PDB file of C-alpha atoms in Angstrom:
ATOM      1  CA  MET A   1       8.218 -20.168  13.404  1.00  0.00           C
ATOM      2  CA  VAL A   2       5.803 -17.395  12.391  1.00  0.00           C
ATOM      3  CA  ASN A   3       5.857 -15.825   8.931  1.00  0.00           C
ATOM      4  CA  PHE A   4       4.206 -12.428   8.530  1.00  0.00           C
ATOM      5  CA  VAL A   5       3.138 -12.463   4.849  1.00  0.00           C
ATOM      6  CA  GLY A   6       1.948  -9.584   2.692  1.00  0.00           C
ATOM      7  CA  ALA A   7      -1.150 -10.736   0.788  1.00  0.00           C
ATOM      8  CA  GLY A   8      -0.715  -8.021  -1.819  1.00  0.00           C
ATOM      9  CA  THR A   9      -3.367  -5.623  -3.074  1.00  0.00           C
ATOM     10  CA  GLY A  10      -6.172  -8.112  -3.618  1.00  0.00           C
ATOM     11  CA  ALA A  11      -5.720 -10.041  -6.821  1.00  0.00           C
ATOM     12  CA  VAL A  12      -4.888 -13.647  -6.023  1.00  0.00           C
ATOM     13  CA  ASP A  13      -1.931 -13.739  -8.447  1.00  0.00           C
ATOM     14  CA  LEU A  14      -0.321 -10.597  -6.985  1.00  0.00           C
ATOM     15  CA  ILE A  15       0.929 -12.285  -3.846  1.00  0.00           C
ATOM     16  CA  THR A  16       4.671 -12.976  -4.135  1.00  0.00           C
ATOM     17  CA  VAL A  17       5.897 -16.405  -5.107  1.00  0.00           C
ATOM     18  CA  ARG A  18       7.500 -16.687  -1.640  1.00  0.00           C
ATOM     19  CA  GLY A  19       4.256 -15.689   0.066  1.00  0.00           C
ATOM     20  CA  MET A  20       2.289 -18.303  -2.003  1.00  0.00           C
ATOM     21  CA  LYS A  21       4.791 -21.005  -0.977  1.00  0.00           C
ATOM     22  CA  LEU A  22       4.585 -20.068   2.666  1.00  0.00           C
ATOM     23  CA  LEU A  23       0.735 -20.315   2.547  1.00  0.00           C
ATOM     24  CA  GLY A  24       1.099 -23.775   1.043  1.00  0.00           C
ATOM     25  CA  GLU A  25       3.494 -24.863   3.851  1.00  0.00           C
ATOM     26  CA  ALA A  26       1.587 -23.339   6.756  1.00  0.00           C
ATOM     27  CA  ASP A  27      -0.042 -25.527   9.432  1.00  0.00           C
ATOM     28  CA  VAL A  28      -1.926 -22.470  10.787  1.00  0.00           C
ATOM     29  CA  ILE A  29      -2.998 -19.344   8.940  1.00  0.00           C
ATOM     30  CA  ILE A  30      -4.326 -16.262  10.698  1.00  0.00           C
ATOM     31  CA  TYR A  31      -5.562 -13.858   8.046  1.00  0.00           C
ATOM     32  CA  ALA A  32      -7.002 -10.307   8.096  1.00  0.00           C
ATOM     33  CA  GLY A  33     -10.485 -11.331   7.053  1.00  0.00           C
ATOM     34  CA  SER A  34     -11.831  -7.799   6.730  1.00  0.00           C
ATOM     35  CA  LEU A  35      -9.331  -6.960   3.914  1.00  0.00           C
ATOM     36  CA  VAL A  36      -7.549  -9.971   2.573  1.00  0.00           C
ATOM     37  CA  ASN A  37      -9.024 -11.744  -0.519  1.00  0.00           C
ATOM     38  CA  PRO A  38     -10.293 -15.095   0.877  1.00  0.00           C
ATOM     39  CA  GLU A  39      -9.405 -16.788  -2.428  1.00  0.00           C
ATOM     40  CA  LEU A  40      -5.779 -16.628  -1.253  1.00  0.00           C
ATOM     41  CA  LEU A  41      -6.649 -19.347   1.199  1.00  0.00           C
ATOM     42  CA  TYR A  42      -6.948 -21.780  -1.705  1.00  0.00           C
ATOM     43  CA  TYR A  43      -3.140 -21.947  -1.629  1.00  0.00           C
ATOM     44  CA  ALA A  44      -3.320 -23.526   1.905  1.00  0.00           C
ATOM     45  CA  LYS A  45      -2.959 -27.268   2.326  1.00  0.00           C
ATOM     46  CA  LYS A  46      -6.053 -29.310   3.209  1.00  0.00           C
ATOM     47  CA  ASP A  47      -5.270 -29.861   6.884  1.00  0.00           C
ATOM     48  CA  CYS A  48      -4.268 -26.257   7.558  1.00  0.00           C
ATOM     49  CA  VAL A  49      -6.177 -24.632  10.396  1.00  0.00           C
ATOM     50  CA  ILE A  50      -7.415 -21.126   9.385  1.00  0.00           C
ATOM     51  CA  TYR A  51      -8.465 -18.227  11.646  1.00  0.00           C
ATOM     52  CA  ASP A  52     -10.031 -14.862  10.686  1.00  0.00           C
ATOM     53  CA  SER A  53      -8.284 -12.192  12.767  1.00  0.00           C
ATOM     54  CA  SER A  54     -11.023  -9.648  12.169  1.00  0.00           C
ATOM     55  CA  ARG A  55     -12.927 -11.453  14.932  1.00  0.00           C
ATOM     56  CA  LEU A  56      -9.937 -11.705  17.291  1.00  0.00           C
ATOM     57  CA  THR A  57      -8.122  -9.536  19.793  1.00  0.00           C
ATOM     58  CA  LEU A  58      -4.313  -9.227  19.806  1.00  0.00           C
ATOM     59  CA  GLU A  59      -4.204 -11.565  22.871  1.00  0.00           C
ATOM     60  CA  GLU A  60      -6.273 -14.187  21.053  1.00  0.00           C
ATOM     61  CA  VAL A  61      -4.022 -14.046  17.966  1.00  0.00           C
ATOM     62  CA  ILE A  62      -0.940 -14.510  20.191  1.00  0.00           C
ATOM     63  CA  ASP A  63      -2.561 -17.408  22.080  1.00  0.00           C
ATOM     64  CA  ILE A  64      -3.223 -19.224  18.782  1.00  0.00           C
ATOM     65  CA  ILE A  65       0.422 -18.753  17.798  1.00  0.00           C
ATOM     66  CA  ILE A  66       1.695 -19.953  21.134  1.00  0.00           C
ATOM     67  CA  LYS A  67      -0.449 -23.077  20.871  1.00  0.00           C
ATOM     68  CA  ALA A  68       0.887 -23.742  17.350  1.00  0.00           C
ATOM     69  CA  GLU A  69       4.494 -23.276  18.501  1.00  0.00           C
ATOM     70  CA  LYS A  70       3.991 -25.793  21.314  1.00  0.00           C
ATOM     71  CA  GLU A  71       2.784 -28.274  18.668  1.00  0.00           C
ATOM     72  CA  ASN A  72       5.814 -27.465  16.509  1.00  0.00           C
ATOM     73  CA  LYS A  73       3.608 -26.006  13.772  1.00  0.00           C
ATOM     74  CA  MET A  74       4.387 -23.186  11.307  1.00  0.00           C
ATOM     75  CA  THR A  75       2.040 -20.197  11.381  1.00  0.00           C
ATOM     76  CA  VAL A  76       1.464 -17.636   8.607  1.00  0.00           C
ATOM     77  CA  ARG A  77       0.071 -14.317   9.737  1.00  0.00           C
ATOM     78  CA  LEU A  78      -1.456 -13.044   6.530  1.00  0.00           C
ATOM     79  CA  HIS A  79      -1.817  -9.205   6.286  1.00  0.00           C
ATOM     80  CA  THR A  80      -3.313  -7.126   3.527  1.00  0.00           C
ATOM     81  CA  GLY A  81      -0.949  -5.331   1.112  1.00  0.00           C
ATOM     82  CA  ASP A  82       2.510  -5.088   2.638  1.00  0.00           C
ATOM     83  CA  PRO A  83       2.698  -5.796   6.390  1.00  0.00           C
ATOM     84  CA  SER A  84       4.854  -2.745   7.013  1.00  0.00           C
ATOM     85  CA  ILE A  85       2.107  -0.303   5.947  1.00  0.00           C
ATOM     86  CA  TYR A  86      -0.637   0.035   8.603  1.00  0.00           C
ATOM     87  CA  GLY A  87      -0.246  -3.630   9.407  1.00  0.00           C
ATOM     88  CA  ALA A  88       0.000  -3.389  13.187  1.00  0.00           C
ATOM     89  CA  ILE A  89       2.764  -5.991  13.068  1.00  0.00           C
ATOM     90  CA  ARG A  90       5.183  -4.417  15.569  1.00  0.00           C
ATOM     91  CA  GLU A  91       2.861  -4.961  18.495  1.00  0.00           C
ATOM     92  CA  GLN A  92       2.476  -8.647  17.513  1.00  0.00           C
ATOM     93  CA  MET A  93       6.248  -9.067  17.132  1.00  0.00           C
ATOM     94  CA  ASP A  94       6.854  -7.538  20.564  1.00  0.00           C
ATOM     95  CA  GLU A  95       4.529 -10.089  22.072  1.00  0.00           C
ATOM     96  CA  LEU A  96       6.266 -12.886  20.235  1.00  0.00           C
ATOM     97  CA  ASP A  97       9.621 -11.575  21.510  1.00  0.00           C
ATOM     98  CA  LYS A  98       8.326 -11.950  25.083  1.00  0.00           C
ATOM     99  CA  HIS A  99       7.611 -15.592  24.399  1.00  0.00           C
ATOM    100  CA  GLY A 100      10.829 -16.296  22.579  1.00  0.00           C
ATOM    101  CA  ILE A 101       9.014 -17.088  19.346  1.00  0.00           C
ATOM    102  CA  MET A 102      10.950 -16.549  16.080  1.00  0.00           C
ATOM    103  CA  TYR A 103       9.422 -14.763  13.089  1.00  0.00           C
ATOM    104  CA  LYS A 104      10.196 -13.505   9.651  1.00  0.00           C
ATOM    105  CA  THR A 105       8.455 -11.103   7.229  1.00  0.00           C
ATOM    106  CA  CYS A 106       7.617 -11.674   3.586  1.00  0.00           C
ATOM    107  CA  PRO A 107       6.815  -8.389   1.813  1.00  0.00           C
ATOM    108  CA  GLY A 108       3.757  -7.741  -0.385  1.00  0.00           C
ATOM    109  CA  VAL A 109       2.440  -5.158  -2.863  1.00  0.00           C
ATOM    110  CA  SER A 110       0.807  -2.239  -1.043  1.00  0.00           C
ATOM    111  CA  ALA A 111      -2.449  -0.672  -2.168  1.00  0.00           C
ATOM    112  CA  CYS A 112      -0.853   2.542  -3.435  1.00  0.00           C
ATOM    113  CA  PHE A 113       1.120   0.475  -5.995  1.00  0.00           C
ATOM    114  CA  GLY A 114      -1.957  -1.401  -7.095  1.00  0.00           C
ATOM    115  CA  ALA A 115      -3.690   1.962  -7.466  1.00  0.00           C
ATOM    116  CA  ALA A 116      -0.804   3.315  -9.559  1.00  0.00           C
ATOM    117  CA  ALA A 117      -0.987   0.211 -11.783  1.00  0.00           C
ATOM    118  CA  ALA A 118      -4.734   0.768 -12.239  1.00  0.00           C
ATOM    119  CA  LEU A 119      -3.967   4.247 -13.630  1.00  0.00           C
ATOM    120  CA  ASN A 120      -0.648   3.333 -15.357  1.00  0.00           C
ATOM    121  CA  LEU A 121       0.790   5.997 -13.151  1.00  0.00           C
ATOM    122  CA  GLU A 122       4.365   6.959 -12.328  1.00  0.00           C
ATOM    123  CA  TYR A 123       4.630   8.762  -8.966  1.00  0.00           C
ATOM    124  CA  THR A 124       8.083  10.211  -9.684  1.00  0.00           C
ATOM    125  CA  LEU A 125       8.026  12.182 -12.877  1.00  0.00           C
ATOM    126  CA  PRO A 126      11.128  14.399 -13.286  1.00  0.00           C
ATOM    127  CA  GLU A 127      10.437  18.097 -12.637  1.00  0.00           C
ATOM    128  CA  VAL A 128       6.946  17.245 -11.376  1.00  0.00           C
ATOM    129  CA  SER A 129       7.526  15.111  -8.249  1.00  0.00           C
ATOM    130  CA  GLN A 130      10.361  12.970  -6.988  1.00  0.00           C
ATOM    131  CA  SER A 131       8.747  11.928  -3.772  1.00  0.00           C
ATOM    132  CA  LEU A 132       5.788   9.867  -2.650  1.00  0.00           C
ATOM    133  CA  ILE A 133       4.159  10.505   0.743  1.00  0.00           C
ATOM    134  CA  ILE A 134       2.098   7.628   2.180  1.00  0.00           C
ATOM    135  CA  THR A 135      -0.189   8.852   4.953  1.00  0.00           C
ATOM    136  CA  ARG A 136      -3.691   8.900   6.322  1.00  0.00           C
ATOM    137  CA  MET A 137      -6.195  11.171   8.064  1.00  0.00           C
ATOM    138  CA  GLU A 138      -6.430  10.773  11.814  1.00  0.00           C
ATOM    139  CA  GLY A 139      -9.557   8.876  12.800  1.00  0.00           C
ATOM    140  CA  ARG A 140      -9.968   6.674  15.879  1.00  0.00           C
ATOM    141  CA  THR A 141      -6.147   6.372  15.763  1.00  0.00           C
ATOM    142  CA  ASP A 142      -4.265   9.683  15.979  1.00  0.00           C
ATOM    143  CA  VAL A 143      -1.321  10.748  13.817  1.00  0.00           C
ATOM    144  CA  PRO A 144       1.682  12.608  15.185  1.00  0.00           C
ATOM    145  CA  GLU A 145       1.211  16.391  15.256  1.00  0.00           C
ATOM    146  CA  LYS A 146       4.136  16.867  12.836  1.00  0.00           C
ATOM    147  CA  GLU A 147       2.455  14.613  10.257  1.00  0.00           C
ATOM    148  CA  THR A 148      -0.726  16.485   9.519  1.00  0.00           C
ATOM    149  CA  ILE A 149      -2.275  16.463   6.005  1.00  0.00           C
ATOM    150  CA  GLU A 150      -1.584  20.187   5.809  1.00  0.00           C
ATOM    151  CA  SER A 151       2.106  19.803   6.560  1.00  0.00           C
ATOM    152  CA  PHE A 152       2.532  17.125   3.900  1.00  0.00           C
ATOM    153  CA  ALA A 153       0.435  19.033   1.375  1.00  0.00           C
ATOM    154  CA  SER A 154       2.859  21.935   1.604  1.00  0.00           C
ATOM    155  CA  HIS A 155       5.385  19.813  -0.362  1.00  0.00           C
ATOM    156  CA  ASN A 156       3.060  19.546  -3.340  1.00  0.00           C
ATOM    157  CA  CYS A 157       4.547  16.135  -4.232  1.00  0.00           C
ATOM    158  CA  SER A 158       2.753  12.869  -4.906  1.00  0.00           C
ATOM    159  CA  MET A 159       0.577  11.568  -2.059  1.00  0.00           C
ATOM    160  CA  ALA A 160      -1.204   8.308  -1.436  1.00  0.00           C
ATOM    161  CA  ILE A 161      -3.733   8.621   1.356  1.00  0.00           C
ATOM    162  CA  TYR A 162      -5.020   5.523   3.055  1.00  0.00           C
ATOM    163  CA  LEU A 163      -7.948   4.900   5.403  1.00  0.00           C
ATOM    164  CA  SER A 164      -9.599   8.245   4.695  1.00  0.00           C
ATOM    165  CA  THR A 165     -12.410   7.577   2.236  1.00  0.00           C
ATOM    166  CA  GLY A 166     -15.108   8.381   4.798  1.00  0.00           C
ATOM    167  CA  MET A 167     -13.624  11.804   5.444  1.00  0.00           C
ATOM    168  CA  LEU A 168     -13.123  13.222   1.912  1.00  0.00           C
ATOM    169  CA  ASP A 169     -14.859  16.560   2.431  1.00  0.00           C
ATOM    170  CA  GLU A 170     -12.527  17.331   5.318  1.00  0.00           C
ATOM    171  CA  LEU A 171      -9.554  15.838   3.428  1.00  0.00           C
ATOM    172  CA  SER A 172     -10.100  18.231   0.495  1.00  0.00           C
ATOM    173  CA  LYS A 173     -10.270  21.236   2.743  1.00  0.00           C
ATOM    174  CA  ARG A 174      -7.053  20.301   4.528  1.00  0.00           C
ATOM    175  CA  LEU A 175      -5.203  19.507   1.302  1.00  0.00           C
ATOM    176  CA  ILE A 176      -6.062  22.950  -0.015  1.00  0.00           C
ATOM    177  CA  THR A 177      -5.169  24.684   3.253  1.00  0.00           C
ATOM    178  CA  GLY A 178      -1.848  22.914   3.153  1.00  0.00           C
ATOM    179  CA  GLY A 179      -0.948  24.130  -0.341  1.00  0.00           C
ATOM    180  CA  TYR A 180      -2.507  22.080  -3.099  1.00  0.00           C
ATOM    181  CA  LYS A 181      -4.692  24.045  -5.567  1.00  0.00           C
ATOM    182  CA  GLU A 182      -8.345  23.113  -5.769  1.00  0.00           C
ATOM    183  CA  ASP A 183      -7.816  21.890  -9.313  1.00  0.00           C
ATOM    184  CA  THR A 184      -4.819  19.736  -8.532  1.00  0.00           C
ATOM    185  CA  PRO A 185      -5.363  16.309 -10.114  1.00  0.00           C
ATOM    186  CA  ALA A 186      -6.512  13.562  -7.774  1.00  0.00           C
ATOM    187  CA  ALA A 187      -7.873  10.052  -8.038  1.00  0.00           C
ATOM    188  CA  ILE A 188      -9.911   7.587  -6.027  1.00  0.00           C
ATOM    189  CA  VAL A 189      -9.079   3.970  -6.591  1.00  0.00           C
ATOM    190  CA  TYR A 190     -11.520   1.536  -5.018  1.00  0.00           C
ATOM    191  CA  LYS A 191     -10.300  -2.014  -4.252  1.00  0.00           C
ATOM    192  CA  ALA A 192      -7.286  -1.784  -6.512  1.00  0.00           C
ATOM    193  CA  THR A 193      -6.562  -5.036  -8.465  1.00  0.00           C
ATOM    194  CA  TRP A 194      -9.709  -6.756  -7.201  1.00  0.00           C
ATOM    195  CA  PRO A 195     -12.289  -7.860  -9.834  1.00  0.00           C
ATOM    196  CA  GLU A 196     -14.547  -4.995  -8.682  1.00  0.00           C
ATOM    197  CA  GLU A 197     -11.835  -2.349  -8.990  1.00  0.00           C
ATOM    198  CA  GLU A 198     -12.924   1.190  -9.823  1.00  0.00           C
ATOM    199  CA  SER A 199     -10.732   4.201 -10.539  1.00  0.00           C
ATOM    200  CA  HIS A 200     -11.941   7.746 -10.922  1.00  0.00           C
ATOM    201  CA  ILE A 201      -9.869  10.781 -11.878  1.00  0.00           C
ATOM    202  CA  CYS A 202     -10.990  14.027 -10.294  1.00  0.00           C
ATOM    203  CA  THR A 203      -9.406  17.013  -8.535  1.00  0.00           C
ATOM    204  CA  VAL A 204      -8.583  17.787  -4.921  1.00  0.00           C
ATOM    205  CA  GLY A 205     -11.716  19.968  -4.787  1.00  0.00           C
ATOM    206  CA  THR A 206     -14.013  17.248  -6.131  1.00  0.00           C
ATOM    207  CA  LEU A 207     -12.896  14.239  -4.087  1.00  0.00           C
ATOM    208  CA  PHE A 208     -16.064  14.114  -1.960  1.00  0.00           C
ATOM    209  CA  LYS A 209     -18.396  14.703  -4.910  1.00  0.00           C
ATOM    210  CA  THR A 210     -16.711  12.000  -7.012  1.00  0.00           C
ATOM    211  CA  ALA A 211     -16.885   9.385  -4.214  1.00  0.00           C
ATOM    212  CA  LYS A 212     -20.514  10.190  -3.564  1.00  0.00           C
ATOM    213  CA  GLU A 213     -21.399   9.910  -7.259  1.00  0.00           C
ATOM    214  CA  HIS A 214     -19.919   6.410  -7.351  1.00  0.00           C
ATOM    215  CA  ASN A 215     -21.044   5.345  -3.898  1.00  0.00           C
ATOM    216  CA  ILE A 216     -17.493   4.740  -2.625  1.00  0.00           C
ATOM    217  CA  THR A 217     -17.391   4.930   1.171  1.00  0.00           C
ATOM    218  CA  LYS A 218     -14.435   2.681   2.106  1.00  0.00           C
ATOM    219  CA  THR A 219     -11.639   0.408   0.826  1.00  0.00           C
ATOM    220  CA  ALA A 220     -10.173   3.002  -1.449  1.00  0.00           C
ATOM    221  CA  VAL A 221      -6.874   4.836  -1.763  1.00  0.00           C
ATOM    222  CA  VAL A 222      -6.824   8.579  -2.605  1.00  0.00           C
ATOM    223  CA  LEU A 223      -4.032   9.777  -4.823  1.00  0.00           C
ATOM    224  CA  VAL A 224      -3.045  13.416  -5.127  1.00  0.00           C
ATOM    225  CA  GLY A 225      -0.559  15.269  -7.268  1.00  0.00           C
ATOM    226  CA  ASP A 226       0.283  16.668 -10.686  1.00  0.00           C
ATOM    227  CA  VAL A 227       1.802  13.338 -11.776  1.00  0.00           C
ATOM    228  CA  ILE A 228      -1.726  12.079 -12.250  1.00  0.00           C
ATOM    229  CA  ALA A 229      -2.062  14.386 -15.254  1.00  0.00           C
ATOM    230  CA  HIS A 230       1.333  13.041 -16.570  1.00  0.00           C
ATOM    231  CA  LYS A 231       2.083  16.317 -18.307  1.00  0.00           C
ATOM    232  CA  ASN A 232       4.816  18.913 -18.279  1.00  0.00           C
ATOM    233  CA  TYR A 233       7.527  16.518 -17.128  1.00  0.00           C
ATOM    234  CA  GLU A 234      11.084  16.084 -18.275  1.00  0.00           C
ATOM    235  CA  LYS A 235      12.347  12.847 -19.733  1.00  0.00           C
ATOM    236  CA  SER A 236      14.576  10.788 -17.439  1.00  0.00           C
ATOM    237  CA  ARG A 237      18.272  11.379 -17.953  1.00  0.00           C
ATOM    238  CA  LEU A 238      18.851   7.640 -17.460  1.00  0.00           C
ATOM    239  CA  TYR A 239      17.998   6.879 -21.042  1.00  0.00           C
ATOM    240  CA  ALA A 240      19.382  10.020 -22.681  1.00  0.00           C
ATOM    241  CA  LYS A 241      21.920   9.156 -25.358  1.00  0.00           C
ATOM    242  CA  ASP A 242      24.559  11.483 -23.895  1.00  0.00           C
ATOM    243  CA  PHE A 243      24.189  10.106 -20.347  1.00  0.00           C
ATOM    244  CA  SER A 244      26.809   7.597 -19.177  1.00  0.00           C
ATOM    245  CA  THR A 245      26.110   4.925 -16.591  1.00  0.00           C
ATOM    246  CA  GLY A 246      28.091   2.015 -15.210  1.00  0.00           C
ATOM    247  CA  PHE A 247      26.566  -0.087 -17.995  1.00  0.00           C
ATOM    248  CA  ARG A 248      26.473   2.244 -20.989  1.00  0.00           C
ATOM    249  CA  GLU A 249      28.807   4.942 -22.322  1.00  0.00           C
ATOM    250  CA  GLY A 250      27.070   8.156 -23.335  1.00  0.00           C
ATOM    251  CA  LYS A 251      27.217   8.995 -27.000  1.00  0.00           C
ATOM    252  CA  LYS A 252      28.590  12.338 -28.043  1.00  0.00           C
ATOM    253  CA  ASP A 253      26.639  14.397 -30.553  1.00  0.00           C
ATOM    254  CA  ASP A 254      28.573  13.977 -33.850  1.00  0.00           C
ATOM    255  CA  THR A 255      26.993  17.004 -35.426  1.00  0.00           C
ATOM    256  CA  PHE A 256      29.176  20.072 -35.799  1.00  0.00           C
ATOM    257  CA  CYS A 257      29.119  23.520 -37.295  1.00  0.00           C
ATOM    258  CA  ASN A 258      31.334  24.575 -40.199  1.00  0.00           C
TER     259      ASN A 258
END
């Protein structure tokens, strides 16, 4: 059995309880060494065999898993954040399917949620934004033509932009072309939840300048949207006294006019 496990955003105690238990039970761990906090490997048992996948090809990862399966061993494939976000897990699963190897997935906390926590941020403020777009700039890997930064920017909702820290000058231009104003609030969160975490509030127009001032060139999430200012929003109806739910009856206003 192979367990794809989300390592979380970086802090050792932000892996899920299930993920921590799976690490402790694993006979083999293949972890994303370029991004996963190596301190998470302290949860592994003493005789666990550990591989750093940053030095491996897809074929080499699969070969390790096949060998472990033949020896009736359990493998944990440890990915940064949540495996479903830029985790390249589908291609691994398809290879495992070819070999009849069973697998499960344990979710984790993705970087955009660690970044929101760093800023005490709510992405979905009523009357400001009720949507969060998770995307990235195209680099060595393309994005579909319908998913350009400009097309997403036209919605003016909350955005979390991954894998784009080295292209911030271009990112700013494209966000503005798409519809964000130059002074739209933005933030750069470097290594969210790690001990060396940094968060810097800026604007869409000053993303590049802010990153340069703080020497941030990689391993950061860019957040964009008016929710960052947490102003001019409406309170949630969920807690309004006159709002009924399946758990609480709304209270009528007992004031009246003579």
